[in-house]
PDB file of C-alpha atoms in Angstrom:
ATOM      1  CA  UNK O   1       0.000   0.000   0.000  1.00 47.00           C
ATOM      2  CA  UNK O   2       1.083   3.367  -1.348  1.00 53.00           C
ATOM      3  CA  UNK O   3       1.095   6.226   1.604  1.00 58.00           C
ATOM      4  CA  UNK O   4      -1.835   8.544   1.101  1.00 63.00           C
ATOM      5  CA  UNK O   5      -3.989   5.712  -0.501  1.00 78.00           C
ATOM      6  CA  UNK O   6      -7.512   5.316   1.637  1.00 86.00           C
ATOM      7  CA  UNK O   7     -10.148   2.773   1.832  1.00 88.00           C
ATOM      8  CA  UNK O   8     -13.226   3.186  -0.030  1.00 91.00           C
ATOM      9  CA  UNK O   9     -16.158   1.367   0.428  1.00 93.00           C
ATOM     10  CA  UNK O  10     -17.605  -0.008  -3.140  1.00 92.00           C
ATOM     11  CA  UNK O  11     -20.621  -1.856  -1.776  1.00 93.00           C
ATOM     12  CA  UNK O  12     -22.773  -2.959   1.494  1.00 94.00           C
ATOM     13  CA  UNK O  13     -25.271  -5.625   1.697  1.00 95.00           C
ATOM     14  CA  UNK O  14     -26.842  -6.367   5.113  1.00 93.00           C
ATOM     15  CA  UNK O  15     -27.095  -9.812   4.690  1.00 94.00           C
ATOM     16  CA  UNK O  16     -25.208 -12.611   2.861  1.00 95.00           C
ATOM     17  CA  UNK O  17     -25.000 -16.515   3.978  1.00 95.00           C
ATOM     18  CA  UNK O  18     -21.382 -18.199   3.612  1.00 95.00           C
ATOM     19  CA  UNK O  19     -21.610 -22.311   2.961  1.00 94.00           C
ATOM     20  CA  UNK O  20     -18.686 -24.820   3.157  1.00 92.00           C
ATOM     21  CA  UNK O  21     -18.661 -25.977  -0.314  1.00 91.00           C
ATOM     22  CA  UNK O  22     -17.033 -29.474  -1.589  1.00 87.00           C
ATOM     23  CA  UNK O  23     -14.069 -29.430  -3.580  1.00 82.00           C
ATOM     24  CA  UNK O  24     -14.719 -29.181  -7.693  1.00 78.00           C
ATOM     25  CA  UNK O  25     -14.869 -32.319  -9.033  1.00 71.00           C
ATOM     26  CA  UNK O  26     -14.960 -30.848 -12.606  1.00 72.00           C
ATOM     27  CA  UNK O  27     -13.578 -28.290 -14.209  1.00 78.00           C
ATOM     28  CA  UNK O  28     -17.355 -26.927 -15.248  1.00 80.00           C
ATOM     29  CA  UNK O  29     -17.092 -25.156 -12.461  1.00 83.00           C
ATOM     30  CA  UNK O  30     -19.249 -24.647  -9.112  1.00 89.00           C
ATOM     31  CA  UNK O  31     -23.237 -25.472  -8.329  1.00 89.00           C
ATOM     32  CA  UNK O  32     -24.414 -23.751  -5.891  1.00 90.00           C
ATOM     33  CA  UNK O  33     -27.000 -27.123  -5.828  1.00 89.00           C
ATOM     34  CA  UNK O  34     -24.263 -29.055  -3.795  1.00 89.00           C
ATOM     35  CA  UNK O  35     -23.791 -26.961  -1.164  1.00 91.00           C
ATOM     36  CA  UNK O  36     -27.075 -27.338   1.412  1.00 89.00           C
ATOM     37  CA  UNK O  37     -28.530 -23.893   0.972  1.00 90.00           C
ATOM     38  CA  UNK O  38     -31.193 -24.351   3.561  1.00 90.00           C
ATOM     39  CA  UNK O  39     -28.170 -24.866   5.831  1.00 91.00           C
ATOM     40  CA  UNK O  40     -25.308 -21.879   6.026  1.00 92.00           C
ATOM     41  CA  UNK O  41     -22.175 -22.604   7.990  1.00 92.00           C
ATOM     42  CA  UNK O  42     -22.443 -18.263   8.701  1.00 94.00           C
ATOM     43  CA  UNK O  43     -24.422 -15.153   7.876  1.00 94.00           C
ATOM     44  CA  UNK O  44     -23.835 -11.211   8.305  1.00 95.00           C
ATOM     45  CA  UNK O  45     -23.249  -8.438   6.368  1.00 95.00           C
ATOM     46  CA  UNK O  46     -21.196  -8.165   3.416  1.00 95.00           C
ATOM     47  CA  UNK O  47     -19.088  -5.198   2.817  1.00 95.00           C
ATOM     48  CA  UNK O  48     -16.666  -4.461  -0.532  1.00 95.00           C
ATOM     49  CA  UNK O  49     -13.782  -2.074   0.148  1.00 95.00           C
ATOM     50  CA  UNK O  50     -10.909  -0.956  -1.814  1.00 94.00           C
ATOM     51  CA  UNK O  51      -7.809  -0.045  -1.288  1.00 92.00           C
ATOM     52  CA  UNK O  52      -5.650   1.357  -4.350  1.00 88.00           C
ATOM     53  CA  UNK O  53      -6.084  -1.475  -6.905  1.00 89.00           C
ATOM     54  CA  UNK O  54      -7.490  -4.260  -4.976  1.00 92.00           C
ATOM     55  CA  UNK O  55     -11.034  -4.667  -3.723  1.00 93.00           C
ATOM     56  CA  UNK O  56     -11.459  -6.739  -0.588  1.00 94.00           C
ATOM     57  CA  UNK O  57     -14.624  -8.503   0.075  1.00 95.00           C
ATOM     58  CA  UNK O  58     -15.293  -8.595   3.697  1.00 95.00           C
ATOM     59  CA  UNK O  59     -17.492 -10.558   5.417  1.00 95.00           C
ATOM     60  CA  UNK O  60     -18.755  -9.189   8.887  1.00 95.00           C
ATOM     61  CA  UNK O  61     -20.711  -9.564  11.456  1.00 93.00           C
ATOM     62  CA  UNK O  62     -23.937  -7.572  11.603  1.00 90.00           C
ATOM     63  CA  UNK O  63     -23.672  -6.155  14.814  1.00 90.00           C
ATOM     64  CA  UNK O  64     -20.166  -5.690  16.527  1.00 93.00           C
ATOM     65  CA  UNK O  65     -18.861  -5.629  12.504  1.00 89.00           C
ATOM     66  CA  UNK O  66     -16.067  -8.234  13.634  1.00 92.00           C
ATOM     67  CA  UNK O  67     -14.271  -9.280  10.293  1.00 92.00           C
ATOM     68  CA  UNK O  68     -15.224 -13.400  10.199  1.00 92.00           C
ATOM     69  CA  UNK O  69     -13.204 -13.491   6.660  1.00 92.00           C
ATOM     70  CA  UNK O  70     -11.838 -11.258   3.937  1.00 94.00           C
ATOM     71  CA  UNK O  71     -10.698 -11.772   0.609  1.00 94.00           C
ATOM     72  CA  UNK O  72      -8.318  -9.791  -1.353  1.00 93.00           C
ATOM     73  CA  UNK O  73      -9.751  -9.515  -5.373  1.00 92.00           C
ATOM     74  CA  UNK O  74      -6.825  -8.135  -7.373  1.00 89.00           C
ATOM     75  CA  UNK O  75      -8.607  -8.936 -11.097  1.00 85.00           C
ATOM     76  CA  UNK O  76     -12.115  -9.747 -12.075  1.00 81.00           C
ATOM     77  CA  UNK O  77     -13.320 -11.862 -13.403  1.00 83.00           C
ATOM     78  CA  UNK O  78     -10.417 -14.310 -11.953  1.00 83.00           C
ATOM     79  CA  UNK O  79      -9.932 -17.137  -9.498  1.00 84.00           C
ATOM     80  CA  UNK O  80     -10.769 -14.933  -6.060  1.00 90.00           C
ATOM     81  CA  UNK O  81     -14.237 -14.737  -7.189  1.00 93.00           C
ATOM     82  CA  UNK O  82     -16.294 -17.350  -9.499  1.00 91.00           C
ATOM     83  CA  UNK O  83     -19.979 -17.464 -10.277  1.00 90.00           C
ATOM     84  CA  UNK O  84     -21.570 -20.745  -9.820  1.00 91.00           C
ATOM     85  CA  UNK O  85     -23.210 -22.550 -13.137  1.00 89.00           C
ATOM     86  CA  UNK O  86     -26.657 -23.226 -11.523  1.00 90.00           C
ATOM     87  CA  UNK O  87     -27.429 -19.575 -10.442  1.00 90.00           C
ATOM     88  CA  UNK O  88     -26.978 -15.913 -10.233  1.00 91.00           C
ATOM     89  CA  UNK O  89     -27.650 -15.502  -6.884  1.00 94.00           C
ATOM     90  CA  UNK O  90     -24.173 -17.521  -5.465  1.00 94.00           C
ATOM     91  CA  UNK O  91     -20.578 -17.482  -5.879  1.00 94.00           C
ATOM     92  CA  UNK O  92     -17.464 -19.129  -4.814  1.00 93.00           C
ATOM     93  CA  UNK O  93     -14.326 -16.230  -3.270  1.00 95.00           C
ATOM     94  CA  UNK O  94     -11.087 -17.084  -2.084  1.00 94.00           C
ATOM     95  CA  UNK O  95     -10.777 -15.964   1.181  1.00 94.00           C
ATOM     96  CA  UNK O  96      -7.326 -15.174   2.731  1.00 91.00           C
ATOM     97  CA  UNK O  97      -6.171 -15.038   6.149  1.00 85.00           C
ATOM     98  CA  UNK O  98      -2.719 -13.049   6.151  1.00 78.00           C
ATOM     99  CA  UNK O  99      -0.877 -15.734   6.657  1.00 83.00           C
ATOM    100  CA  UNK O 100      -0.854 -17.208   3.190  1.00 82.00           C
ATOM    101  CA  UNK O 101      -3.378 -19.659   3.849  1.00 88.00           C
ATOM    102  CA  UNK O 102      -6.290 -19.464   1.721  1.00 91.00           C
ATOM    103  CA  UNK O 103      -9.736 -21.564   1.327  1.00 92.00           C
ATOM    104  CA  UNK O 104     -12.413 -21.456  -1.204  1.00 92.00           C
ATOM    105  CA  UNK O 105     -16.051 -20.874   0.198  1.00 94.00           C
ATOM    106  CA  UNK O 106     -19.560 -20.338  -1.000  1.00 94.00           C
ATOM    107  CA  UNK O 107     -21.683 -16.623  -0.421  1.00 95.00           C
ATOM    108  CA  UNK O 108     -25.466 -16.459  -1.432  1.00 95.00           C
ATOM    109  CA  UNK O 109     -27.579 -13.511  -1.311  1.00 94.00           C
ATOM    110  CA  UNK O 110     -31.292 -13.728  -0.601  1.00 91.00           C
ATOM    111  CA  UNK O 111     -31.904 -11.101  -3.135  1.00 91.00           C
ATOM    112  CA  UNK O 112     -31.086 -11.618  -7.071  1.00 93.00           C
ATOM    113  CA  UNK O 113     -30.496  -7.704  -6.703  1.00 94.00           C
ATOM    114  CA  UNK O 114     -27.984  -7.606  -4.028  1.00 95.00           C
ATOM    115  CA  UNK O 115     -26.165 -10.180  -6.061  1.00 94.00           C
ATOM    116  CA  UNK O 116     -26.131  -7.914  -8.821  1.00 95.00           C
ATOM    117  CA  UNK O 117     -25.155  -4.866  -6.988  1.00 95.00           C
ATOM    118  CA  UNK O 118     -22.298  -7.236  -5.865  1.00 95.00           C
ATOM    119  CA  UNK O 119     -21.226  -7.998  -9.097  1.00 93.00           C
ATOM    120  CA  UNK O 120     -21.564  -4.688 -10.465  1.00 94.00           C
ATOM    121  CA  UNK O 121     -19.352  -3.389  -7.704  1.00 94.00           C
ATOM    122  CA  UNK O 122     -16.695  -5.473  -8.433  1.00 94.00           C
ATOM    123  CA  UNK O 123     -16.799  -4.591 -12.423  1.00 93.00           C
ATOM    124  CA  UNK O 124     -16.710  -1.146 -11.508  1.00 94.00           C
ATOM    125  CA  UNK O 125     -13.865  -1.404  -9.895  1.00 93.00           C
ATOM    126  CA  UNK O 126     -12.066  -2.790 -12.153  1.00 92.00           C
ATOM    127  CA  UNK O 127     -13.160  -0.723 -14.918  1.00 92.00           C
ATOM    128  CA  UNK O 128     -11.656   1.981 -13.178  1.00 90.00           C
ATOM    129  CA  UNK O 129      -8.613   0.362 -12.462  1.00 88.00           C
ATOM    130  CA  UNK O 130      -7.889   0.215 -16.104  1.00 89.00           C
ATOM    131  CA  UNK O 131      -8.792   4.078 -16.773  1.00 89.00           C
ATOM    132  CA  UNK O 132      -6.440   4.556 -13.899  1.00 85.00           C
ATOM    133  CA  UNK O 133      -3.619   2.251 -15.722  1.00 83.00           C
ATOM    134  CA  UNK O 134      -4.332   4.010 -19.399  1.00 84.00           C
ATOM    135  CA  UNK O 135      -4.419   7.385 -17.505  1.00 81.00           C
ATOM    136  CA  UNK O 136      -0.565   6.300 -16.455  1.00 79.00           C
ATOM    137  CA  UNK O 137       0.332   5.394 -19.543  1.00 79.00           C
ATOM    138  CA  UNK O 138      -0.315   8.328 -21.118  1.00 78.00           C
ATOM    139  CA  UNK O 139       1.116  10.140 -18.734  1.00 76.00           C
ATOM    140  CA  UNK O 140       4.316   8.504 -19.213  1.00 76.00           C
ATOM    141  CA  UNK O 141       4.279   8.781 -22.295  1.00 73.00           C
ATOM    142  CA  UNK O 142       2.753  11.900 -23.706  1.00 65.00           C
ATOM    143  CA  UNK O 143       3.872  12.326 -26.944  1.00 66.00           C
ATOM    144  CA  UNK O 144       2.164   9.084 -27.873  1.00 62.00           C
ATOM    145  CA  UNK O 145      -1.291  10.423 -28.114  1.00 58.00           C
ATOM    146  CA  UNK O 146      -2.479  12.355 -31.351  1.00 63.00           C
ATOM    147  CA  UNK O 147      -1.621  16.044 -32.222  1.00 69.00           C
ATOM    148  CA  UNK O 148      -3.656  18.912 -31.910  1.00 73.00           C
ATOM    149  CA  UNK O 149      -2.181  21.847 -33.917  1.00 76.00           C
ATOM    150  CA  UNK O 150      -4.236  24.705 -33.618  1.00 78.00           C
ATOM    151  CA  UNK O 151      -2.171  27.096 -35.011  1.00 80.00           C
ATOM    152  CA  UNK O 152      -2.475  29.463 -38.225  1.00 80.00           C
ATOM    153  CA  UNK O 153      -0.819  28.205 -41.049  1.00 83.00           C
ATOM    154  CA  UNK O 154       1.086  29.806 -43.457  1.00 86.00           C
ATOM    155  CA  UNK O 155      -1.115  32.500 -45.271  1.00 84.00           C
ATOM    156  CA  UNK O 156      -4.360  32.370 -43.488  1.00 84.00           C
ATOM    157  CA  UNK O 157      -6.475  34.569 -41.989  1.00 82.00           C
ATOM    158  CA  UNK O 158      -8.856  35.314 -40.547  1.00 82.00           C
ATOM    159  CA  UNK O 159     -11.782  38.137 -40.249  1.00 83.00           C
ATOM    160  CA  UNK O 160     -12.824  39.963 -37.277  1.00 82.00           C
ATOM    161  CA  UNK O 161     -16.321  42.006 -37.988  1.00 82.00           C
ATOM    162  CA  UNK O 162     -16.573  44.743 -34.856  1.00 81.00           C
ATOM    163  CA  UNK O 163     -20.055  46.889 -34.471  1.00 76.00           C
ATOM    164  CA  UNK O 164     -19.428  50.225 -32.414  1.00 71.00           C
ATOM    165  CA  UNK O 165     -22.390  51.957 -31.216  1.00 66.00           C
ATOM    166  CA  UNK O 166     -21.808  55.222 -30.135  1.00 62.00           C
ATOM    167  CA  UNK O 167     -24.365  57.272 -28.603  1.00 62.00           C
ATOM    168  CA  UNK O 168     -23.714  61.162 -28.884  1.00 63.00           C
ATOM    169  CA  UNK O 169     -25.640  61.930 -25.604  1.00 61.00           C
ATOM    170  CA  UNK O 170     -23.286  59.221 -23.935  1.00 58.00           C
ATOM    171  CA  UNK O 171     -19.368  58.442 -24.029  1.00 57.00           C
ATOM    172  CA  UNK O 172     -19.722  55.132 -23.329  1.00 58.00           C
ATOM    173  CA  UNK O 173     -19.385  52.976 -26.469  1.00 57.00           C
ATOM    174  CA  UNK O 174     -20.885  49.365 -26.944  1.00 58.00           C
ATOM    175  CA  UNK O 175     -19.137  46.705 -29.047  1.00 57.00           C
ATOM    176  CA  UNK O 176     -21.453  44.621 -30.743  1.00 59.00           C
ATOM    177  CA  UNK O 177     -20.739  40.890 -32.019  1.00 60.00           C
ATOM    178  CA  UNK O 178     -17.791  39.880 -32.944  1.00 54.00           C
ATOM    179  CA  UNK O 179     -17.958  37.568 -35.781  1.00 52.00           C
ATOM    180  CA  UNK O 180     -14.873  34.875 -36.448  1.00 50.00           C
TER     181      UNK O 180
END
Protein backbone atom coordinates (compact mmCIF):
# COMPACT_ATOMS: atom_id res chain seq x y z
CA UNK A 1 0.00 0.00 0.00
CA UNK A 2 1.08 3.37 -1.35
CA UNK A 3 1.09 6.23 1.60
CA UNK A 4 -1.84 8.54 1.10
CA UNK A 5 -3.99 5.71 -0.50
CA UNK A 6 -7.51 5.32 1.64
CA UNK A 7 -10.15 2.77 1.83
CA UNK A 8 -13.23 3.19 -0.03
CA UNK A 9 -16.16 1.37 0.43
CA UNK A 10 -17.60 -0.01 -3.14
CA UNK A 11 -20.62 -1.86 -1.78
CA UNK A 12 -22.77 -2.96 1.49
CA UNK A 13 -25.27 -5.63 1.70
CA UNK A 14 -26.84 -6.37 5.11
CA UNK A 15 -27.09 -9.81 4.69
CA UNK A 16 -25.21 -12.61 2.86
CA UNK A 17 -25.00 -16.52 3.98
CA UNK A 18 -21.38 -18.20 3.61
CA UNK A 19 -21.61 -22.31 2.96
CA UNK A 20 -18.69 -24.82 3.16
CA UNK A 21 -18.66 -25.98 -0.31
CA UNK A 22 -17.03 -29.47 -1.59
CA UNK A 23 -14.07 -29.43 -3.58
CA UNK A 24 -14.72 -29.18 -7.69
CA UNK A 25 -14.87 -32.32 -9.03
CA UNK A 26 -14.96 -30.85 -12.61
CA UNK A 27 -13.58 -28.29 -14.21
CA UNK A 28 -17.36 -26.93 -15.25
CA UNK A 29 -17.09 -25.16 -12.46
CA UNK A 30 -19.25 -24.65 -9.11
CA UNK A 31 -23.24 -25.47 -8.33
CA UNK A 32 -24.41 -23.75 -5.89
CA UNK A 33 -27.00 -27.12 -5.83
CA UNK A 34 -24.26 -29.05 -3.80
CA UNK A 35 -23.79 -26.96 -1.16
CA UNK A 36 -27.08 -27.34 1.41
CA UNK A 37 -28.53 -23.89 0.97
CA UNK A 38 -31.19 -24.35 3.56
CA UNK A 39 -28.17 -24.87 5.83
CA UNK A 40 -25.31 -21.88 6.03
CA UNK A 41 -22.17 -22.60 7.99
CA UNK A 42 -22.44 -18.26 8.70
CA UNK A 43 -24.42 -15.15 7.88
CA UNK A 44 -23.83 -11.21 8.31
CA UNK A 45 -23.25 -8.44 6.37
CA UNK A 46 -21.20 -8.16 3.42
CA UNK A 47 -19.09 -5.20 2.82
CA UNK A 48 -16.67 -4.46 -0.53
CA UNK A 49 -13.78 -2.07 0.15
CA UNK A 50 -10.91 -0.96 -1.81
CA UNK A 51 -7.81 -0.05 -1.29
CA UNK A 52 -5.65 1.36 -4.35
CA UNK A 53 -6.08 -1.48 -6.90
CA UNK A 54 -7.49 -4.26 -4.98
CA UNK A 55 -11.03 -4.67 -3.72
CA UNK A 56 -11.46 -6.74 -0.59
CA UNK A 57 -14.62 -8.50 0.08
CA UNK A 58 -15.29 -8.59 3.70
CA UNK A 59 -17.49 -10.56 5.42
CA UNK A 60 -18.75 -9.19 8.89
CA UNK A 61 -20.71 -9.56 11.46
CA UNK A 62 -23.94 -7.57 11.60
CA UNK A 63 -23.67 -6.16 14.81
CA UNK A 64 -20.17 -5.69 16.53
CA UNK A 65 -18.86 -5.63 12.50
CA UNK A 66 -16.07 -8.23 13.63
CA UNK A 67 -14.27 -9.28 10.29
CA UNK A 68 -15.22 -13.40 10.20
CA UNK A 69 -13.20 -13.49 6.66
CA UNK A 70 -11.84 -11.26 3.94
CA UNK A 71 -10.70 -11.77 0.61
CA UNK A 72 -8.32 -9.79 -1.35
CA UNK A 73 -9.75 -9.52 -5.37
CA UNK A 74 -6.83 -8.13 -7.37
CA UNK A 75 -8.61 -8.94 -11.10
CA UNK A 76 -12.11 -9.75 -12.08
CA UNK A 77 -13.32 -11.86 -13.40
CA UNK A 78 -10.42 -14.31 -11.95
CA UNK A 79 -9.93 -17.14 -9.50
CA UNK A 80 -10.77 -14.93 -6.06
CA UNK A 81 -14.24 -14.74 -7.19
CA UNK A 82 -16.29 -17.35 -9.50
CA UNK A 83 -19.98 -17.46 -10.28
CA UNK A 84 -21.57 -20.74 -9.82
CA UNK A 85 -23.21 -22.55 -13.14
CA UNK A 86 -26.66 -23.23 -11.52
CA UNK A 87 -27.43 -19.57 -10.44
CA UNK A 88 -26.98 -15.91 -10.23
CA UNK A 89 -27.65 -15.50 -6.88
CA UNK A 90 -24.17 -17.52 -5.46
CA UNK A 91 -20.58 -17.48 -5.88
CA UNK A 92 -17.46 -19.13 -4.81
CA UNK A 93 -14.33 -16.23 -3.27
CA UNK A 94 -11.09 -17.08 -2.08
CA UNK A 95 -10.78 -15.96 1.18
CA UNK A 96 -7.33 -15.17 2.73
CA UNK A 97 -6.17 -15.04 6.15
CA UNK A 98 -2.72 -13.05 6.15
CA UNK A 99 -0.88 -15.73 6.66
CA UNK A 100 -0.85 -17.21 3.19
CA UNK A 101 -3.38 -19.66 3.85
CA UNK A 102 -6.29 -19.46 1.72
CA UNK A 103 -9.74 -21.56 1.33
CA UNK A 104 -12.41 -21.46 -1.20
CA UNK A 105 -16.05 -20.87 0.20
CA UNK A 106 -19.56 -20.34 -1.00
CA UNK A 107 -21.68 -16.62 -0.42
CA UNK A 108 -25.47 -16.46 -1.43
CA UNK A 109 -27.58 -13.51 -1.31
CA UNK A 110 -31.29 -13.73 -0.60
CA UNK A 111 -31.90 -11.10 -3.13
CA UNK A 112 -31.09 -11.62 -7.07
CA UNK A 113 -30.50 -7.70 -6.70
CA UNK A 114 -27.98 -7.61 -4.03
CA UNK A 115 -26.16 -10.18 -6.06
CA UNK A 116 -26.13 -7.91 -8.82
CA UNK A 117 -25.15 -4.87 -6.99
CA UNK A 118 -22.30 -7.24 -5.87
CA UNK A 119 -21.23 -8.00 -9.10
CA UNK A 120 -21.56 -4.69 -10.46
CA UNK A 121 -19.35 -3.39 -7.70
CA UNK A 122 -16.70 -5.47 -8.43
CA UNK A 123 -16.80 -4.59 -12.42
CA UNK A 124 -16.71 -1.15 -11.51
CA UNK A 125 -13.87 -1.40 -9.90
CA UNK A 126 -12.07 -2.79 -12.15
CA UNK A 127 -13.16 -0.72 -14.92
CA UNK A 128 -11.66 1.98 -13.18
CA UNK A 129 -8.61 0.36 -12.46
CA UNK A 130 -7.89 0.22 -16.10
CA UNK A 131 -8.79 4.08 -16.77
CA UNK A 132 -6.44 4.56 -13.90
CA UNK A 133 -3.62 2.25 -15.72
CA UNK A 134 -4.33 4.01 -19.40
CA UNK A 135 -4.42 7.39 -17.51
CA UNK A 136 -0.57 6.30 -16.46
CA UNK A 137 0.33 5.39 -19.54
CA UNK A 138 -0.32 8.33 -21.12
CA UNK A 139 1.12 10.14 -18.73
CA UNK A 140 4.32 8.50 -19.21
CA UNK A 141 4.28 8.78 -22.29
CA UNK A 142 2.75 11.90 -23.71
CA UNK A 143 3.87 12.33 -26.94
CA UNK A 144 2.16 9.08 -27.87
CA UNK A 145 -1.29 10.42 -28.11
CA UNK A 146 -2.48 12.36 -31.35
CA UNK A 147 -1.62 16.04 -32.22
CA UNK A 148 -3.66 18.91 -31.91
CA UNK A 149 -2.18 21.85 -33.92
CA UNK A 150 -4.24 24.70 -33.62
CA UNK A 151 -2.17 27.10 -35.01
CA UNK A 152 -2.47 29.46 -38.23
CA UNK A 153 -0.82 28.20 -41.05
CA UNK A 154 1.09 29.81 -43.46
CA UNK A 155 -1.12 32.50 -45.27
CA UNK A 156 -4.36 32.37 -43.49
CA UNK A 157 -6.48 34.57 -41.99
CA UNK A 158 -8.86 35.31 -40.55
CA UNK A 159 -11.78 38.14 -40.25
CA UNK A 160 -12.82 39.96 -37.28
CA UNK A 161 -16.32 42.01 -37.99
CA UNK A 162 -16.57 44.74 -34.86
CA UNK A 163 -20.06 46.89 -34.47
CA UNK A 164 -19.43 50.22 -32.41
CA UNK A 165 -22.39 51.96 -31.22
CA UNK A 166 -21.81 55.22 -30.13
CA UNK A 167 -24.37 57.27 -28.60
CA UNK A 168 -23.71 61.16 -28.88
CA UNK A 169 -25.64 61.93 -25.60
CA UNK A 170 -23.29 59.22 -23.93
CA UNK A 171 -19.37 58.44 -24.03
CA UNK A 172 -19.72 55.13 -23.33
CA UNK A 173 -19.39 52.98 -26.47
CA UNK A 174 -20.89 49.36 -26.94
CA UNK A 175 -19.14 46.70 -29.05
CA UNK A 176 -21.45 44.62 -30.74
CA UNK A 177 -20.74 40.89 -32.02
CA UNK A 178 -17.79 39.88 -32.94
CA UNK A 179 -17.96 37.57 -35.78
CA UNK A 180 -14.87 34.87 -36.45
Amino acid sequence: MEEGEYESVLCVKPEVHVYRIPPRATNRGYRAAEWQLDQPSWSGRLRITAKGQVAYIKLEDRTSGELFAQAPVDQFPGTAVESVTDSSRYFVIRIEDGNGRRAFIGIGFVDRGDAFDFNVALQDHFKWVKQQCEFAKQAQNPDQGPKLDLGFKEGQTIKLNIAVDFQPDSTRYRLGPVLI
